[in-house]
């Protein structure tokens, strides 16, 4: 959505949509209010109510406007008949959708149904574009249905992270993914902007696994591992820790909007005085909660790094890949786009997990591009579980296998241990 000219033509509904998008990019959904939009546009609230009945009506209209824009944006690429031009167009233009505004809308979708419905329609358009393009590339619809979501999950995962992905980094990611899939090309600059050129492409190999290969394991995918940081916080017995556990339960049930002092003390059957005795105000509590969550997650990473066998360590680092995050973890990551304390904690954990993955890949591969591959791999693993609506669990498993095989030169298969599915890895 174009945010230029948001202050011009304030009698136009579009001006409010543009102002809302700017506010979402700067402050997240919690900063989007009628007063904030009117202040930005230098108009009275009467102007807002001239166009919209109330805030829910505005949100519904905004969701429809956002959906229409991005569905048209992605559908336009599908109309490019030449496969090489379509691949280049997708890489060179889709990076525009990795922006603070889009990230805030995606986070907002976790707590607002109108926004969730709009995001779902946009993701269906993305799926159709990527699956169709990869089907043409491989000459096989099953391959397209696996590799399309696999490739797009890298971008979707990047959008779920607090760290901003630059346009240049995005193009380098696209070039690496395309190269892993058989494209010959290069990165050039057009008017100072990095762009990907596609020179040629060979017929892509079909996927190594069939739906039948993972059918018996699909039903197990989704089981939550006990090592999850929210589980650890929830089982701690200290009086302060009980509040952290209640916060995780509320995040899982209602998202960050449901995390209030009243809700926590009601859940724990305590008084507000107890809460204020331990933490003071709610912002102070959130800061301490973020620190406790980060400490638990970082401790979990250090435990994994203690494994001396790099192959086994890589398996452990990907233990969550097929399982998917808890609802508390999803809400926590969404909150990181609007709360600085949460963002700082998520960023620290993301960077530590990424470094651990790079260190492990260096032991296995012995090349100099591990940090780059770790960055993409971690974003891909987040993105596989961030689609709205969720990807088919069998597709998630097969996409993970194909990423290992094509991007990391590692063979993988799905196995179960104590009823939890994971990847067993070996050299290609």
CSV table of C-alpha atoms in Angstrom, one decimal:
chain,number,residue,atom,x,y,z
A,1,UNK,CA,0.0,0.0,0.0
A,2,UNK,CA,1.4,3.4,-1.0
A,3,UNK,CA,1.8,5.7,2.0
A,4,UNK,CA,2.8,8.7,0.0
A,5,UNK,CA,0.3,11.5,-0.1
A,6,UNK,CA,-1.5,10.3,3.0
A,7,UNK,CA,-2.1,13.9,4.1
A,8,UNK,CA,-3.4,15.0,0.8
A,9,UNK,CA,-7.1,14.8,0.1
A,10,UNK,CA,-8.2,14.1,3.7
A,11,UNK,CA,-11.8,13.8,2.7
A,12,UNK,CA,-10.8,10.6,0.9
A,13,UNK,CA,-11.1,7.3,2.7
A,14,UNK,CA,-7.7,6.3,1.2
A,15,UNK,CA,-6.0,8.9,3.3
A,16,UNK,CA,-7.1,7.1,6.5
A,17,UNK,CA,-5.8,3.8,5.1
A,18,UNK,CA,-2.5,5.3,4.3
A,19,UNK,CA,-2.2,6.9,7.7
A,20,UNK,CA,-3.1,3.6,9.4
A,21,UNK,CA,-0.4,1.8,7.4
A,22,UNK,CA,2.2,4.4,8.5
A,23,UNK,CA,1.1,4.0,12.1
A,24,UNK,CA,1.2,0.2,11.9
A,25,UNK,CA,4.8,0.4,10.5
A,26,UNK,CA,5.9,2.7,13.3
A,27,UNK,CA,4.0,1.5,16.3
A,28,UNK,CA,2.3,-1.8,15.6
A,29,UNK,CA,-1.4,-2.4,15.9
A,30,UNK,CA,-1.5,-1.1,19.5
A,31,UNK,CA,-0.6,2.4,18.2
A,32,UNK,CA,-3.4,2.4,15.6
A,33,UNK,CA,-6.2,4.5,17.1
A,34,UNK,CA,-8.8,7.0,15.7
A,35,UNK,CA,-7.0,9.8,17.5
A,36,UNK,CA,-3.6,8.9,16.1
A,37,UNK,CA,-4.9,8.8,12.5
A,38,UNK,CA,-6.7,12.1,12.9
A,39,UNK,CA,-3.7,13.7,14.4
A,40,UNK,CA,-1.5,12.5,11.6
A,41,UNK,CA,-3.9,13.8,9.0
A,42,UNK,CA,-4.6,17.0,10.9
A,43,UNK,CA,-8.3,16.5,10.8
A,44,UNK,CA,-11.0,16.2,13.4
A,45,UNK,CA,-12.6,12.9,14.5
A,46,UNK,CA,-15.7,14.0,12.7
A,47,UNK,CA,-13.8,13.5,9.4
A,48,UNK,CA,-13.2,9.9,10.4
A,49,UNK,CA,-16.8,9.3,11.4
A,50,UNK,CA,-17.9,10.8,8.1
A,51,UNK,CA,-16.3,7.9,6.3
A,52,UNK,CA,-16.5,5.0,8.9
A,53,UNK,CA,-19.1,4.1,11.4
A,54,UNK,CA,-16.6,3.1,14.1
A,55,UNK,CA,-13.2,1.5,14.6
A,56,UNK,CA,-14.4,-2.1,13.8
A,57,UNK,CA,-15.9,-0.8,10.6
A,58,UNK,CA,-12.6,0.9,9.7
A,59,UNK,CA,-10.6,-2.2,10.5
A,60,UNK,CA,-12.9,-4.3,8.2
A,61,UNK,CA,-12.5,-1.7,5.4
A,62,UNK,CA,-8.7,-1.5,5.9
A,63,UNK,CA,-8.5,-5.3,5.8
A,64,UNK,CA,-10.3,-5.4,2.5
A,65,UNK,CA,-8.2,-2.7,1.0
A,66,UNK,CA,-5.0,-4.4,2.1
A,67,UNK,CA,-6.2,-7.7,0.8
A,68,UNK,CA,-7.2,-6.2,-2.6
A,69,UNK,CA,-3.8,-4.5,-3.0
A,70,UNK,CA,-1.6,-7.5,-2.2
A,71,UNK,CA,-3.7,-10.1,-4.0
A,72,UNK,CA,-3.5,-8.0,-7.1
A,73,UNK,CA,0.2,-7.5,-6.5
A,74,UNK,CA,1.0,-11.2,-6.4
A,75,UNK,CA,-1.5,-12.1,-9.1
A,76,UNK,CA,0.2,-9.7,-11.5
A,77,UNK,CA,3.3,-11.9,-11.4
A,78,UNK,CA,1.3,-15.0,-12.3
A,79,UNK,CA,0.3,-13.3,-15.6
A,80,UNK,CA,4.0,-13.2,-16.8
A,81,UNK,CA,4.1,-16.1,-19.4
A,82,UNK,CA,7.9,-16.5,-19.7
A,83,UNK,CA,9.2,-18.5,-16.8
A,84,UNK,CA,12.5,-16.7,-16.6
A,85,UNK,CA,10.9,-13.3,-16.5
A,86,UNK,CA,8.4,-14.5,-13.9
A,87,UNK,CA,11.1,-15.8,-11.6
A,88,UNK,CA,13.0,-12.6,-11.9
A,89,UNK,CA,9.9,-10.5,-11.3
A,90,UNK,CA,9.0,-12.5,-8.2
A,91,UNK,CA,12.5,-12.0,-6.7
A,92,UNK,CA,12.8,-8.3,-7.6
A,93,UNK,CA,9.4,-7.2,-6.6
A,94,UNK,CA,8.3,-9.5,-3.7
A,95,UNK,CA,10.9,-8.0,-1.5
A,96,UNK,CA,8.7,-4.9,-1.3
A,97,UNK,CA,6.3,-7.0,0.8
A,98,UNK,CA,8.9,-7.5,3.5
A,99,UNK,CA,8.4,-4.2,5.3
A,100,UNK,CA,7.5,-3.0,8.8
A,101,UNK,CA,4.0,-2.3,7.7
A,102,UNK,CA,3.4,-5.8,6.4
A,103,UNK,CA,5.0,-7.4,9.5
A,104,UNK,CA,2.7,-5.4,11.7
A,105,UNK,CA,-0.4,-6.5,9.7
A,106,UNK,CA,0.7,-10.1,9.9
A,107,UNK,CA,1.2,-9.8,13.7
A,108,UNK,CA,-2.2,-8.1,14.0
A,109,UNK,CA,-3.8,-11.1,12.2
A,110,UNK,CA,-3.0,-13.2,15.3
A,111,UNK,CA,-5.6,-11.3,17.3
A,112,UNK,CA,-8.0,-9.8,14.8
A,113,UNK,CA,-10.3,-12.0,12.7
A,114,UNK,CA,-10.9,-9.4,9.9
A,115,UNK,CA,-7.2,-9.0,9.4
A,116,UNK,CA,-6.6,-12.7,9.6
A,117,UNK,CA,-9.2,-13.3,6.9
A,118,UNK,CA,-7.4,-10.8,4.6
A,119,UNK,CA,-4.0,-12.3,5.3
A,120,UNK,CA,-5.3,-15.7,4.5
A,121,UNK,CA,-6.6,-14.6,1.1
A,122,UNK,CA,-3.2,-12.9,0.3
A,123,UNK,CA,-1.3,-16.1,1.4
A,124,UNK,CA,-3.6,-18.2,-0.9
A,125,UNK,CA,-2.5,-15.9,-3.7
A,126,UNK,CA,1.1,-16.3,-2.8
A,127,UNK,CA,0.7,-20.1,-2.6
A,128,UNK,CA,-1.0,-20.2,-6.0
A,129,UNK,CA,1.8,-18.1,-7.6
A,130,UNK,CA,4.7,-20.0,-6.1
A,131,UNK,CA,3.2,-23.5,-6.5
A,132,UNK,CA,2.2,-22.7,-10.1
A,133,UNK,CA,5.6,-21.3,-11.0
A,134,UNK,CA,7.5,-24.3,-9.5
A,135,UNK,CA,5.1,-26.7,-11.2
A,136,UNK,CA,6.0,-25.1,-14.5
A,137,UNK,CA,9.7,-25.3,-13.6
A,138,UNK,CA,9.6,-28.9,-12.6
A,139,UNK,CA,6.8,-30.2,-14.9
A,140,UNK,CA,5.3,-31.8,-11.8
A,141,UNK,CA,2.4,-30.4,-9.7
A,142,UNK,CA,3.5,-32.4,-6.6
A,143,UNK,CA,6.9,-30.8,-6.7
A,144,UNK,CA,5.4,-27.4,-7.1
A,145,UNK,CA,3.1,-27.9,-4.1
A,146,UNK,CA,6.2,-28.6,-1.9
A,147,UNK,CA,8.9,-26.4,-3.2
A,148,UNK,CA,6.7,-23.3,-3.7
A,149,UNK,CA,5.8,-23.0,0.0
A,150,UNK,CA,9.4,-24.0,0.9
A,151,UNK,CA,10.8,-21.0,-1.0
A,152,UNK,CA,8.2,-18.6,0.2
A,153,UNK,CA,8.6,-19.6,3.8
A,154,UNK,CA,12.0,-17.9,3.8
A,155,UNK,CA,10.3,-14.5,3.2
A,156,UNK,CA,7.4,-15.3,5.5
A,157,UNK,CA,9.9,-16.2,8.3
A,158,UNK,CA,11.8,-13.0,7.7
A,159,UNK,CA,8.6,-11.1,8.2
A,160,UNK,CA,8.1,-12.7,11.6
A,161,UNK,CA,11.5,-11.6,13.0
A,162,UNK,CA,12.1,-8.2,14.6
A,163,UNK,CA,15.2,-7.7,12.5
A,164,UNK,CA,14.6,-5.8,9.3
A,165,UNK,CA,15.7,-7.6,6.1
A,166,UNK,CA,17.3,-5.2,3.6
A,167,UNK,CA,16.5,-5.2,-0.1
A,168,UNK,CA,20.0,-6.2,-0.9
A,169,UNK,CA,20.0,-9.1,1.5
A,170,UNK,CA,16.6,-10.3,0.1
A,171,UNK,CA,18.0,-10.4,-3.5
A,172,UNK,CA,21.0,-12.4,-2.3
A,173,UNK,CA,18.7,-14.8,-0.6
A,174,UNK,CA,16.7,-15.2,-3.8
A,175,UNK,CA,19.8,-15.8,-5.8
A,176,UNK,CA,21.0,-18.5,-3.4
A,177,UNK,CA,17.6,-20.3,-3.4
A,178,UNK,CA,17.3,-20.1,-7.2
A,179,UNK,CA,20.9,-21.4,-7.6
A,180,UNK,CA,20.1,-24.3,-5.3
A,181,UNK,CA,17.1,-25.2,-7.5
A,182,UNK,CA,19.0,-25.0,-10.8
A,183,UNK,CA,18.8,-21.4,-12.0
A,184,UNK,CA,21.8,-19.6,-13.6
A,185,UNK,CA,21.8,-15.9,-13.0
A,186,UNK,CA,23.4,-13.0,-11.2
A,187,UNK,CA,22.8,-9.9,-9.2
A,188,UNK,CA,23.0,-6.5,-10.9
A,189,UNK,CA,22.1,-2.9,-10.0
A,190,UNK,CA,19.4,-1.0,-11.7
A,191,UNK,CA,19.2,2.7,-10.7
A,192,UNK,CA,21.2,1.8,-7.6
A,193,UNK,CA,18.8,-1.0,-6.6
A,194,UNK,CA,19.9,-4.7,-6.5
A,195,UNK,CA,18.1,-6.9,-9.0
A,196,UNK,CA,18.3,-10.5,-9.9
A,197,UNK,CA,18.8,-11.5,-13.5
A,198,UNK,CA,17.8,-15.0,-14.6
A,199,UNK,CA,19.8,-16.2,-17.5
A,200,UNK,CA,18.7,-19.8,-17.8
A,201,UNK,CA,17.2,-22.6,-15.8
A,202,UNK,CA,17.3,-26.4,-16.1
A,203,UNK,CA,14.4,-28.6,-15.5
A,204,UNK,CA,14.2,-28.9,-11.8
A,205,UNK,CA,14.5,-32.3,-10.1
A,206,UNK,CA,11.2,-33.5,-8.6
A,207,UNK,CA,10.9,-33.9,-4.8
A,208,UNK,CA,12.7,-36.8,-3.2
A,209,UNK,CA,9.8,-37.8,-0.9
A,210,UNK,CA,6.2,-38.6,-1.8
A,211,UNK,CA,3.2,-37.9,0.3
A,212,UNK,CA,3.0,-41.6,1.1
A,213,UNK,CA,6.5,-41.5,2.6
A,214,UNK,CA,5.4,-39.2,5.5
A,215,UNK,CA,1.7,-40.1,5.7
A,216,UNK,CA,2.2,-42.3,8.8
A,217,UNK,CA,4.0,-39.5,10.6
A,218,UNK,CA,1.8,-36.5,9.7
A,219,UNK,CA,-0.7,-37.1,12.5
A,220,UNK,CA,2.1,-36.8,15.0
A,221,UNK,CA,3.3,-33.4,13.8
A,222,UNK,CA,2.1,-30.7,16.1
A,223,UNK,CA,3.0,-32.3,19.4
A,224,UNK,CA,4.6,-29.7,21.6
A,225,UNK,CA,8.0,-30.6,23.0
A,226,UNK,CA,8.5,-30.3,26.7
A,227,UNK,CA,11.7,-28.2,26.2
A,228,UNK,CA,9.7,-25.2,25.1
A,229,UNK,CA,10.6,-22.1,27.1
A,230,UNK,CA,7.0,-21.3,27.9
A,231,UNK,CA,6.7,-24.8,29.4
A,232,UNK,CA,9.7,-24.2,31.6
A,233,UNK,CA,8.3,-20.9,32.8
A,234,UNK,CA,4.9,-22.4,33.4
A,235,UNK,CA,6.3,-25.2,35.6
A,236,UNK,CA,8.6,-23.1,37.8
A,237,UNK,CA,7.3,-22.9,41.4
A,238,UNK,CA,8.6,-19.5,42.7
A,239,UNK,CA,5.9,-16.9,43.5
A,240,UNK,CA,7.2,-14.5,40.8
A,241,UNK,CA,7.5,-17.4,38.4
A,242,UNK,CA,3.8,-18.2,38.8
A,243,UNK,CA,3.0,-14.9,37.2
A,244,UNK,CA,5.3,-15.8,34.2
A,245,UNK,CA,3.4,-19.0,33.8
A,246,UNK,CA,0.1,-17.3,34.0
A,247,UNK,CA,1.3,-14.8,31.3
A,248,UNK,CA,2.2,-17.7,29.0
A,249,UNK,CA,-1.3,-19.2,29.5
A,250,UNK,CA,-3.0,-15.9,28.7
A,251,UNK,CA,-0.8,-15.3,25.7
A,252,UNK,CA,-1.8,-18.7,24.3
A,253,UNK,CA,-5.4,-18.1,24.9
A,254,UNK,CA,-5.9,-14.5,24.1
A,255,UNK,CA,-2.7,-13.0,22.6
A,256,UNK,CA,-1.0,-10.0,24.1
A,257,UNK,CA,-4.3,-8.1,24.4
A,258,UNK,CA,-5.3,-10.5,27.0
A,259,UNK,CA,-2.2,-10.1,29.2
A,260,UNK,CA,-3.5,-7.7,31.9
A,261,UNK,CA,-2.8,-7.5,35.6
A,262,UNK,CA,-6.5,-8.3,36.3
A,263,UNK,CA,-6.4,-11.4,34.1
A,264,UNK,CA,-3.2,-12.7,35.8
A,265,UNK,CA,-4.3,-12.2,39.4
A,266,UNK,CA,-7.7,-13.7,38.6
A,267,UNK,CA,-6.1,-16.8,37.1
A,268,UNK,CA,-3.8,-17.2,40.0
A,269,UNK,CA,-6.5,-16.2,42.6
A,270,UNK,CA,-4.3,-13.5,44.0
A,271,UNK,CA,-4.7,-9.8,44.6
A,272,UNK,CA,-3.4,-6.9,42.6
A,273,UNK,CA,-1.4,-5.9,45.6
A,274,UNK,CA,0.6,-9.1,45.2
A,275,UNK,CA,1.4,-8.3,41.6
A,276,UNK,CA,2.5,-4.8,42.4
A,277,UNK,CA,4.6,-6.0,45.3
A,278,UNK,CA,6.6,-8.2,42.9
A,279,UNK,CA,6.7,-6.1,39.8
A,280,UNK,CA,5.2,-2.6,40.2
A,281,UNK,CA,3.5,-1.7,36.9
A,282,UNK,CA,2.6,-3.9,34.0
A,283,UNK,CA,5.4,-2.5,31.7
A,284,UNK,CA,8.0,-3.5,34.4
A,285,UNK,CA,6.5,-7.0,34.5
A,286,UNK,CA,6.7,-7.3,30.7
A,287,UNK,CA,10.4,-6.3,30.8
A,288,UNK,CA,11.0,-9.0,33.5
A,289,UNK,CA,9.0,-11.5,31.6
A,290,UNK,CA,11.0,-10.8,28.4
A,291,UNK,CA,14.2,-11.3,30.4
A,292,UNK,CA,13.0,-14.6,31.9
A,293,UNK,CA,11.8,-15.9,28.6
A,294,UNK,CA,15.1,-15.0,26.9
A,295,UNK,CA,17.1,-16.6,29.6
A,296,UNK,CA,15.2,-19.9,29.3
A,297,UNK,CA,15.5,-19.9,25.5
A,298,UNK,CA,19.2,-19.0,25.6
A,299,UNK,CA,19.8,-21.8,28.2
A,300,UNK,CA,18.1,-24.2,25.9
A,301,UNK,CA,20.5,-23.2,23.0
A,302,UNK,CA,23.5,-23.7,25.3
A,303,UNK,CA,22.3,-27.2,26.2
A,304,UNK,CA,22.1,-28.1,22.6
A,305,UNK,CA,25.6,-26.7,21.9
A,306,UNK,CA,26.9,-29.1,24.5
A,307,UNK,CA,26.3,-31.9,22.1
A,308,UNK,CA,29.7,-32.7,20.6
A,309,UNK,CA,28.5,-34.6,17.5
A,310,UNK,CA,27.7,-31.9,15.0
A,311,UNK,CA,25.2,-34.1,13.1
A,312,UNK,CA,23.3,-34.9,16.3
A,313,UNK,CA,23.5,-31.2,17.3
A,314,UNK,CA,22.0,-30.1,14.0
A,315,UNK,CA,19.2,-32.6,14.5
A,316,UNK,CA,18.5,-31.1,17.9
A,317,UNK,CA,18.6,-27.5,16.6
A,318,UNK,CA,15.9,-28.5,14.2
A,319,UNK,CA,13.9,-30.5,16.8
A,320,UNK,CA,11.1,-27.8,16.6
A,321,UNK,CA,11.1,-27.7,12.8
A,322,UNK,CA,8.3,-30.3,12.3
A,323,UNK,CA,6.5,-29.6,15.6
A,324,UNK,CA,5.6,-26.0,15.3
A,325,UNK,CA,5.4,-23.3,17.9
A,326,UNK,CA,3.0,-23.2,20.8
A,327,UNK,CA,0.2,-20.6,20.8
A,328,UNK,CA,2.1,-18.7,23.5
A,329,UNK,CA,5.2,-18.6,21.3
A,330,UNK,CA,3.2,-17.4,18.3
A,331,UNK,CA,1.6,-14.6,20.3
A,332,UNK,CA,5.0,-13.7,21.8
A,333,UNK,CA,6.6,-13.3,18.4
A,334,UNK,CA,3.7,-11.3,17.1
A,335,UNK,CA,4.0,-9.0,20.1
A,336,UNK,CA,7.6,-8.3,19.3
A,337,UNK,CA,6.5,-6.1,16.5
A,338,UNK,CA,5.0,-3.6,18.8
A,339,UNK,CA,6.7,-4.0,22.2
A,340,UNK,CA,10.4,-3.0,22.5
A,341,UNK,CA,11.1,-5.2,25.5
A,342,UNK,CA,9.7,-8.3,23.7
A,343,UNK,CA,11.4,-7.3,20.4
A,344,UNK,CA,14.8,-7.1,22.2
A,345,UNK,CA,14.3,-10.5,23.8
A,346,UNK,CA,13.2,-12.2,20.6
A,347,UNK,CA,16.0,-10.6,18.6
A,348,UNK,CA,18.6,-11.8,21.1
A,349,UNK,CA,17.3,-15.4,21.0
A,350,UNK,CA,17.0,-15.4,17.2
A,351,UNK,CA,20.6,-14.2,16.8
A,352,UNK,CA,21.9,-16.8,19.3
A,353,UNK,CA,20.1,-19.7,17.6
A,354,UNK,CA,21.3,-18.5,14.2
A,355,UNK,CA,24.9,-18.4,15.4
A,356,UNK,CA,24.5,-21.9,16.9
A,357,UNK,CA,23.2,-23.1,13.6
A,358,UNK,CA,26.0,-21.5,11.7
A,359,UNK,CA,28.6,-22.9,14.0
A,360,UNK,CA,27.2,-26.4,13.6
A,361,UNK,CA,27.0,-26.1,9.8
A,362,UNK,CA,30.6,-25.0,9.7
A,363,UNK,CA,31.6,-28.2,11.5
A,364,UNK,CA,29.6,-30.3,9.0
A,365,UNK,CA,30.3,-28.4,5.7
A,366,UNK,CA,33.7,-26.8,6.3
A,367,UNK,CA,32.9,-23.9,3.9
A,368,UNK,CA,32.7,-20.2,4.4
A,369,UNK,CA,28.9,-19.5,3.8
A,370,UNK,CA,27.5,-21.0,7.0
A,371,UNK,CA,26.3,-17.7,8.5
A,372,UNK,CA,24.4,-16.9,5.3
A,373,UNK,CA,22.9,-20.3,5.1
A,374,UNK,CA,22.0,-20.3,8.8
A,375,UNK,CA,20.2,-17.0,8.4
A,376,UNK,CA,18.1,-18.3,5.6
A,377,UNK,CA,17.5,-21.7,7.2
A,378,UNK,CA,16.3,-20.2,10.4
A,379,UNK,CA,13.9,-17.9,8.6
A,380,UNK,CA,12.6,-20.8,6.6
A,381,UNK,CA,12.0,-22.9,9.7
A,382,UNK,CA,10.0,-20.0,11.2
A,383,UNK,CA,8.1,-19.3,8.0
A,384,UNK,CA,6.9,-22.9,7.5
A,385,UNK,CA,4.8,-22.4,10.6
A,386,UNK,CA,3.7,-18.8,10.0
A,387,UNK,CA,1.4,-19.3,7.0
A,388,UNK,CA,-2.2,-18.2,7.6
A,389,UNK,CA,-4.0,-20.6,7.3
A,390,UNK,CA,-1.4,-23.2,8.3
A,391,UNK,CA,0.3,-25.3,5.7
A,392,UNK,CA,-0.6,-29.0,5.5
A,393,UNK,CA,1.6,-30.8,8.0
A,394,UNK,CA,2.8,-33.2,5.4
A,395,UNK,CA,3.9,-30.3,3.2
A,396,UNK,CA,5.9,-28.9,6.1
A,397,UNK,CA,7.7,-32.2,6.6
A,398,UNK,CA,8.5,-32.6,2.9
A,399,UNK,CA,9.5,-28.9,2.5
A,400,UNK,CA,11.9,-29.3,5.4
A,401,UNK,CA,13.5,-32.4,3.8
A,402,UNK,CA,13.9,-30.6,0.4
A,403,UNK,CA,15.5,-27.6,2.0
A,404,UNK,CA,18.1,-29.8,3.7
A,405,UNK,CA,18.8,-31.7,0.5
A,406,UNK,CA,18.8,-28.8,-2.0
A,407,UNK,CA,20.3,-25.9,0.1
A,408,UNK,CA,22.5,-27.7,2.6
A,409,UNK,CA,23.5,-30.8,0.7
A,410,UNK,CA,22.1,-32.9,3.6
A,411,UNK,CA,19.8,-35.9,3.3
A,412,UNK,CA,17.0,-36.1,5.7
A,413,UNK,CA,14.1,-38.3,6.7
A,414,UNK,CA,11.3,-37.9,9.2
A,415,UNK,CA,11.5,-40.2,12.2
A,416,UNK,CA,9.7,-40.2,15.6
A,417,UNK,CA,11.2,-40.4,19.0
A,418,UNK,CA,8.9,-40.7,22.0
A,419,UNK,CA,6.0,-39.9,19.6
A,420,UNK,CA,7.6,-36.6,18.5
A,421,UNK,CA,8.6,-36.3,14.8
A,422,UNK,CA,12.0,-34.9,13.9
A,423,UNK,CA,14.5,-35.0,11.1
A,424,UNK,CA,17.3,-37.6,11.0
A,425,UNK,CA,20.2,-36.2,9.0
A,426,UNK,CA,23.1,-37.6,7.0
A,427,UNK,CA,25.6,-36.5,4.4
A,428,UNK,CA,24.2,-36.4,0.8
